[in-house]
Structures are given as C-alpha cells and as structure tokens.
C-alpha cells in the first residue's frame, strides 16, 4: 500500500512490511496509519461510554479504559509489524523490541490520548500523538485530533504538514501581540507556582490559551493558530511528535537557558519572539518550582 506522504509528497510504502527498515518516510506512513486506527478506537469507545476511570499522580490526573486500549492496540500492531522496535507509551512505559540495539534502532513514542481530561468531558481537543525515533533522534511524527480528524505530520528536514498542506508558524515580532498557549500540572503546589508565573506573563502578551493538549498546542503553534506555546512538566510522549511538527514549521523549540526541551520546560516560538518570551520566562523562573 503506497501512502501519499503528507509531509513531503514522498510516496512511502505504508505496508508495515518495513520490517526492520529505519527509513523515515516509511516509518511516517506506518505512524499515520496507526494513529488513524488508534483515534478510531478511542472515538468508538467515547461514543459507547467512558469506563474504568482511574487516577495517577493526583485525583484529577485521570486515565480511562480508552487510554489503555489505544496503547494496547498500537503496541500489538507494532509487535506484529515491527517486532524489533521498542515502544515508550504513557500508560505502560517502556517496552523493548527484539532488536538488540545497533545502528538503525527504532523507538516509537506514544501518547494514546493526549488531552485525557478533554476526552473525559467530551471536549473536542484530544489527540493521538505518535513519534518515531531512529538512533535516539525523532525523525517522524503524527498528531491526530480524534474528534475533528485534523492531522499534522512532520518528517525531519522535510517540513510539517496539516491535511497535506505545508504549515509555517506565526510571523509575530512583538511579544505584546502574541497569543500564547500553555498548560498546567495536576499537583496543587505546582499549579500555585504556575499561576504566579502566569500572573507575570499575562500583562506582557496579547492573551493566553489553555486548550488542554500539549500535542495539539504545539501543532496549533506550528500553524500560527497560536503564536507560541510553553509548558513545564511535560513527559516525552506529550511533546515528541508535536515538537517535531513545530520545529519543521520553523519554530524554535527549546528549554530555557540553553536546556533542551523537556520536563523542566518546553518552549515553542517563532524567531520573531522566541528571545523575548524566553527571557521573560527565565525572569519569571518558569522552569522552577515544584
Ligand atoms: C496533558 C497535556 C497538557 C497538560 C495536561 C496533561 P495528558 O497530557 O497534554 O498539555 O497541560 O496537564 O498533562 O495527561 O492528557 O496525556
């Protein structure tokens, strides 16, 4: 099965017969196929009923049967199609493949439902986020909104696409004109700290948006639907695919003070305001706190 690579126009075999191949376009084609199928599983379960609601780090950090079912679905497909690859998923953690390392090692990074609280409440802002790493570098990623069907893809060095059209981030150059997306942790002490950071940010920007899914926030920034995004406390599965989409759309994706994007902070902003926003977040100690 040939799949029109929505990232580059590359025709990639999406047969899944990629077997042990680490060829990025073929990996992207499989990632897109799996994300579409996984979003279908989650949507069908949402339509039936939300079941088995459990909590993780706090009473508001929820996980549903759908989160678990989607991750199991993708894990089973990868075991069948690409047994040598490993998988890092939000719900089951790291699962090794049969391949014993070496050049061309592939790891899949999955957030089965990013925006789980939105999924729980029936808000149309949740996504399946699937990234593919080769030898430790994310080379391909797909983020699919499970309600609207909006889909963003990126292939490293070949741009970012939304519904098959190339996307570029905002051209904003003045922080005071910037619409900035962000999010908050689940723990009360972290939320109190983040509220203080937000109090320092609000007067300096056009406005903020808190939409509830890091993966979708990064994709909306890639498209200029928000000008920038930052958040503290993300896990790799929250941002691995969306960060590649944002970077391939021309945004600078960093941490603060020379750090790589990661749990301390992820910042995605166009060159016109990255320095301004970065320096304000440093001054507000946005990467600090509990
Ligand atoms: C969510 C992130 C969001 C963050 C939420 C939560 P989940 O991930 O996508 O940006 O603000 O607190 O972490 O838990 O829905 O996969």
Coordinates of C-alpha atoms and ligand atoms in Angstrom, one line a residue:
X1 CA 0.0 0.0 0.0
X2 CA 1.5 3.3 -1.1
X3 CA 0.7 6.3 1.1
X4 CA 1.0 9.8 -0.1
X5 CA 3.4 11.1 2.5
X6 CA 1.5 14.1 3.7
X7 CA 4.8 15.7 4.8
X8 CA 6.8 15.8 1.7
X9 CA 4.8 14.4 -1.1
X10 CA 7.0 11.4 -0.7
X11 CA 5.3 8.2 -1.8
X12 CA 6.2 5.8 1.0
X13 CA 5.2 2.2 1.4
X14 CA 2.9 2.0 4.3
X15 CA 2.7 -1.7 4.1
X16 CA 4.1 -2.2 7.5
X17 CA 6.4 -4.6 5.8
X18 CA 9.0 -2.0 6.6
X19 CA 10.1 -4.8 8.9
X20 CA 13.3 -3.6 10.4
X21 CA 13.8 -0.7 8.0
X22 CA 14.6 2.6 9.7
X23 CA 13.7 4.6 6.5
X24 CA 11.8 7.7 7.9
X25 CA 9.2 8.1 5.2
X26 CA 8.1 4.5 5.6
X27 CA 8.1 4.9 9.4
X28 CA 5.9 8.0 9.0
X29 CA 3.5 6.2 6.7
X30 CA 3.0 3.5 9.3
X31 CA 2.7 6.1 12.1
X32 CA 0.0 7.8 10.2
X33 CA -1.9 4.6 9.6
X34 CA -1.6 3.6 13.3
X35 CA -2.6 7.0 14.6
X36 CA -5.7 6.9 12.4
X37 CA -6.7 3.5 13.5
X38 CA -6.0 4.4 17.2
X39 CA -8.1 7.5 17.0
X40 CA -10.9 5.4 15.7
X41 CA -10.6 3.0 18.7
X42 CA -10.7 6.0 21.1
X43 CA -13.6 7.7 19.3
X44 CA -15.7 4.5 19.3
X45 CA -15.1 3.9 23.0
X46 CA -16.0 7.6 23.7
X47 CA -19.3 7.1 21.8
X48 CA -20.1 4.0 23.8
X49 CA -19.2 5.1 27.3
X50 CA -16.3 6.3 29.4
X51 CA -15.3 3.4 31.6
X52 CA -12.7 2.3 34.1
X53 CA -11.7 5.8 35.1
X54 CA -8.7 5.6 37.3
X55 CA -6.3 8.3 38.6
X56 CA -2.5 8.5 38.5
X57 CA -0.4 11.3 40.1
X58 CA -3.4 13.1 41.7
X59 CA -7.2 12.7 41.8
X60 CA -7.5 14.9 38.7
X61 CA -4.8 13.1 36.6
X62 CA -7.2 10.6 35.0
X63 CA -6.7 7.5 32.8
X64 CA -9.6 5.8 31.1
X65 CA -10.1 2.4 29.6
X66 CA -9.6 4.0 26.2
X67 CA -6.1 5.3 27.0
X68 CA -5.1 1.8 27.9
X69 CA -7.0 0.2 25.0
X70 CA -5.4 2.6 22.5
X71 CA -1.9 1.9 23.8
X72 CA -2.5 -1.9 23.7
X73 CA -3.8 -1.6 20.1
X74 CA -0.7 0.3 18.9
X75 CA 1.6 -2.0 20.9
X76 CA 0.1 -5.1 19.4
X77 CA 0.3 -3.7 15.9
X78 CA 4.0 -2.8 16.3
X79 CA 4.7 -6.2 17.8
X80 CA 3.2 -7.7 14.6
X81 CA 4.6 -5.4 12.1
X82 CA 7.9 -4.3 13.6
X83 CA 8.9 -6.7 16.4
X84 CA 12.4 -5.3 16.5
X85 CA 11.3 -1.9 17.6
X86 CA 10.7 -0.6 21.1
X87 CA 7.8 1.4 22.4
X88 CA 7.5 4.1 25.0
X89 CA 3.9 4.7 26.0
X90 CA 2.3 6.9 28.6
X91 CA 0.3 4.1 30.2
X92 CA 2.6 1.0 30.1
X93 CA 6.0 2.8 29.9
X94 CA 9.0 1.3 28.0
X95 CA 8.6 -2.0 26.1
X96 CA 11.8 -3.3 24.5
X97 CA 11.7 -4.8 21.0
X98 CA 13.5 -7.9 19.9
X99 CA 16.3 -6.0 18.2
X100 CA 19.4 -5.8 20.4
X101 CA 20.4 -2.2 19.6
X102 CA 22.9 -1.1 16.9
X103 CA 22.6 1.5 14.1
X104 CA 19.0 1.9 12.9
X105 CA 17.4 1.3 16.3
X106 CA 13.8 2.4 16.2
X107 CA 11.7 3.5 19.2
X108 CA 8.0 4.6 19.0
X109 CA 6.8 7.2 21.4
X110 CA 3.0 7.2 22.1
X111 CA 0.6 9.3 24.0
X112 CA -2.6 7.3 23.3
X113 CA -4.9 10.1 24.3
X114 CA -3.2 13.5 24.9
X115 CA -5.8 15.7 26.5
X116 CA -7.4 13.0 28.5
X117 CA -9.4 15.4 30.6
X118 CA -10.9 16.9 27.4
X119 CA -11.7 13.3 26.3
X120 CA -13.4 12.6 29.6
X121 CA -15.5 15.8 29.4
X122 CA -16.3 15.3 25.7
X123 CA -14.4 18.4 24.6
X124 CA -13.1 18.2 21.0
X125 CA -9.4 18.8 21.9
X126 CA -7.7 15.5 22.4
X127 CA -5.2 13.7 20.1
X128 CA -3.3 10.5 19.4
X129 CA 0.4 11.5 19.3
X130 CA 2.9 9.1 17.8
X131 CA 6.5 9.9 17.2
X132 CA 9.3 7.7 15.8
X133 CA 12.9 7.9 17.0
X134 CA 15.8 6.4 15.0
X135 CA 19.0 6.0 17.0
X136 CA 17.7 8.4 19.6
X137 CA 16.5 11.2 17.3
X138 CA 12.9 11.8 16.5
X139 CA 12.6 11.7 12.7
X140 CA 8.9 11.5 12.1
X141 CA 5.7 12.3 14.0
X142 CA 1.9 12.5 13.6
X143 CA -0.7 14.2 15.8
X144 CA -4.3 13.4 15.1
X145 CA -7.3 15.2 16.7
X146 CA -9.6 12.3 17.5
X147 CA -12.7 14.4 17.1
X148 CA -12.1 16.7 14.2
X149 CA -9.8 14.4 12.2
X150 CA -7.3 17.2 11.9
X151 CA -3.9 15.6 11.3
X152 CA -0.4 17.1 11.5
X153 CA 2.7 15.3 10.3
X154 CA 6.3 16.0 10.1
X155 CA 9.4 14.3 8.7
X156 CA 12.7 15.7 10.0
X157 CA 14.2 18.0 7.3
X158 CA 11.2 17.8 5.1
X159 CA 8.7 20.2 6.7
X160 CA 5.4 20.0 8.6
X161 CA 2.0 19.4 7.1
X162 CA -1.6 19.8 8.1
X163 CA -4.1 17.9 5.9
X164 CA -1.4 17.6 3.2
X165 CA -0.6 21.3 3.1
X166 CA 2.7 22.7 4.4
X167 CA 2.4 24.8 7.6
X168 CA 4.6 27.6 8.9
X169 CA 4.5 29.3 12.3
X170 CA 3.5 32.9 13.1
X171 CA 5.4 35.9 11.9
X172 CA 4.7 37.9 15.1
X173 CA 7.6 40.0 16.2
X174 CA 6.2 41.8 19.3
X175 CA 5.6 39.8 22.4
X176 CA 2.7 42.1 23.4
X177 CA 0.9 41.0 20.2
X178 CA 1.4 37.3 20.9
X179 CA -1.3 34.7 21.7
X180 CA 0.5 32.2 23.9
X181 CA -0.8 28.7 24.7
X182 CA 0.2 27.0 27.9
X183 CA -0.8 24.3 30.3
X184 CA -0.6 23.3 34.0
X185 CA 0.3 20.3 36.0
X186 CA -2.0 18.3 38.2
X187 CA -0.4 18.8 41.6
X188 CA -1.8 21.8 43.6
X189 CA 1.7 23.1 44.6
X190 CA 2.9 23.1 41.0
X191 CA -0.4 24.8 39.9
X192 CA 0.1 27.5 42.5
X193 CA 3.6 28.2 41.3
X194 CA 2.5 28.2 37.6
X195 CA -0.3 30.6 38.5
X196 CA 2.4 33.0 39.8
X197 CA 4.3 32.7 36.6
X198 CA 1.2 33.3 34.6
X199 CA 0.5 36.5 36.6
X200 CA 3.8 37.8 35.4
X201 CA 3.2 36.7 31.8
X202 CA -0.3 38.0 31.2
X203 CA 0.4 41.7 31.1
X204 CA 3.2 41.1 28.6
X205 CA 1.3 39.2 25.9
X206 CA -1.9 39.6 23.9
X207 CA -3.5 36.7 25.8
X208 CA -3.1 33.1 26.7
X209 CA -5.0 30.0 25.7
X210 CA -5.2 26.8 27.8
X211 CA -6.6 24.2 25.5
X212 CA -5.6 21.0 27.4
X213 CA -3.4 19.0 25.0
X214 CA 0.3 19.7 24.6
X215 CA 0.5 17.8 21.3
X216 CA -2.3 19.9 19.8
X217 CA -0.9 23.1 21.3
X218 CA 2.4 22.5 19.5
X219 CA 0.6 21.8 16.2
X220 CA -1.5 24.9 16.5
X221 CA 1.6 26.9 17.1
X222 CA 3.2 25.3 14.0
X223 CA 0.2 26.6 12.1
X224 CA 0.1 30.0 13.6
X225 CA -3.2 29.4 15.2
X226 CA -1.5 30.5 18.4
X227 CA 1.8 32.4 18.2
X228 CA 3.8 30.4 20.8
X229 CA 3.5 27.6 23.4
X230 CA 5.3 26.8 26.6
X231 CA 4.7 24.4 29.5
X232 CA 6.5 22.9 32.4
X233 CA 6.2 19.3 33.4
X234 CA 5.6 17.5 30.1
X235 CA 6.5 13.9 29.5
X236 CA 8.3 12.9 26.3
X237 CA 5.2 11.3 24.9
X238 CA 3.3 14.6 25.3
X239 CA 5.6 16.6 23.1
X240 CA 7.8 14.2 20.9
X241 CA 5.6 14.4 17.8
X242 CA 4.2 17.9 18.2
X243 CA 7.7 19.4 18.9
X244 CA 8.9 18.0 15.5
X245 CA 5.8 19.4 13.8
X246 CA 6.6 22.8 15.4
X247 CA 10.3 22.7 14.5
X248 CA 9.6 21.6 10.9
X249 CA 7.2 24.5 10.7
X250 CA 10.1 26.9 11.5
X251 CA 9.5 27.5 15.2
X252 CA 12.4 27.3 17.7
X253 CA 11.7 24.5 20.2
X254 CA 13.9 24.8 23.3
X255 CA 14.1 24.7 27.0
X256 CA 15.3 27.7 29.0
X257 CA 18.9 28.9 29.4
X258 CA 20.4 26.5 26.9
X259 CA 18.5 23.4 28.1
X260 CA 16.9 21.0 25.7
X261 CA 13.1 20.9 25.7
X262 CA 12.0 18.5 28.4
X263 CA 10.2 18.1 31.7
X264 CA 11.7 21.4 33.1
X265 CA 10.1 23.3 30.2
X266 CA 9.1 23.1 26.6
X267 CA 9.1 26.4 24.7
X268 CA 8.0 26.6 21.0
X269 CA 8.1 30.1 19.5
X270 CA 8.9 31.7 16.1
X271 CA 12.2 33.5 15.8
X272 CA 10.4 36.9 16.0
X273 CA 9.5 36.5 19.7
X274 CA 11.5 33.5 20.9
X275 CA 14.1 35.6 22.7
X276 CA 11.6 38.0 24.2
X277 CA 9.4 35.1 25.5
X278 CA 12.4 33.0 26.6
X279 CA 13.9 35.9 28.6
X280 CA 10.6 36.7 30.3
X281 CA 10.1 33.0 31.3
X282 CA 13.7 33.0 32.6
X283 CA 12.9 36.1 34.7
X284 CA 9.7 34.5 36.0
X285 CA 11.6 31.3 36.8
X286 CA 9.0 29.4 34.8
X287 CA 11.2 26.2 34.7
X288 CA 11.5 26.3 38.5
X289 CA 9.2 25.5 41.3
X290 CA 7.7 22.1 42.4
Ligands
LIG1 C1 -1.9 16.7 29.2 C2 -1.0 17.6 28.4 C3 -1.4 19.1 28.7 C4 -1.2 19.3 30.2 C5 -2.1 18.4 31.0 C6 -1.8 16.9 30.7 P1 -2.5 14.1 29.2 O1 -1.5 15.4 28.9 O2 -1.2 17.4 27.1 O3 -0.6 20.0 28.0 O4 -1.4 20.7 30.5 O5 -1.9 18.7 32.4 O6 -0.5 16.6 31.1 O7 -2.3 13.8 30.7 O8 -3.8 14.5 28.8 O9 -1.9 13.0 28.3

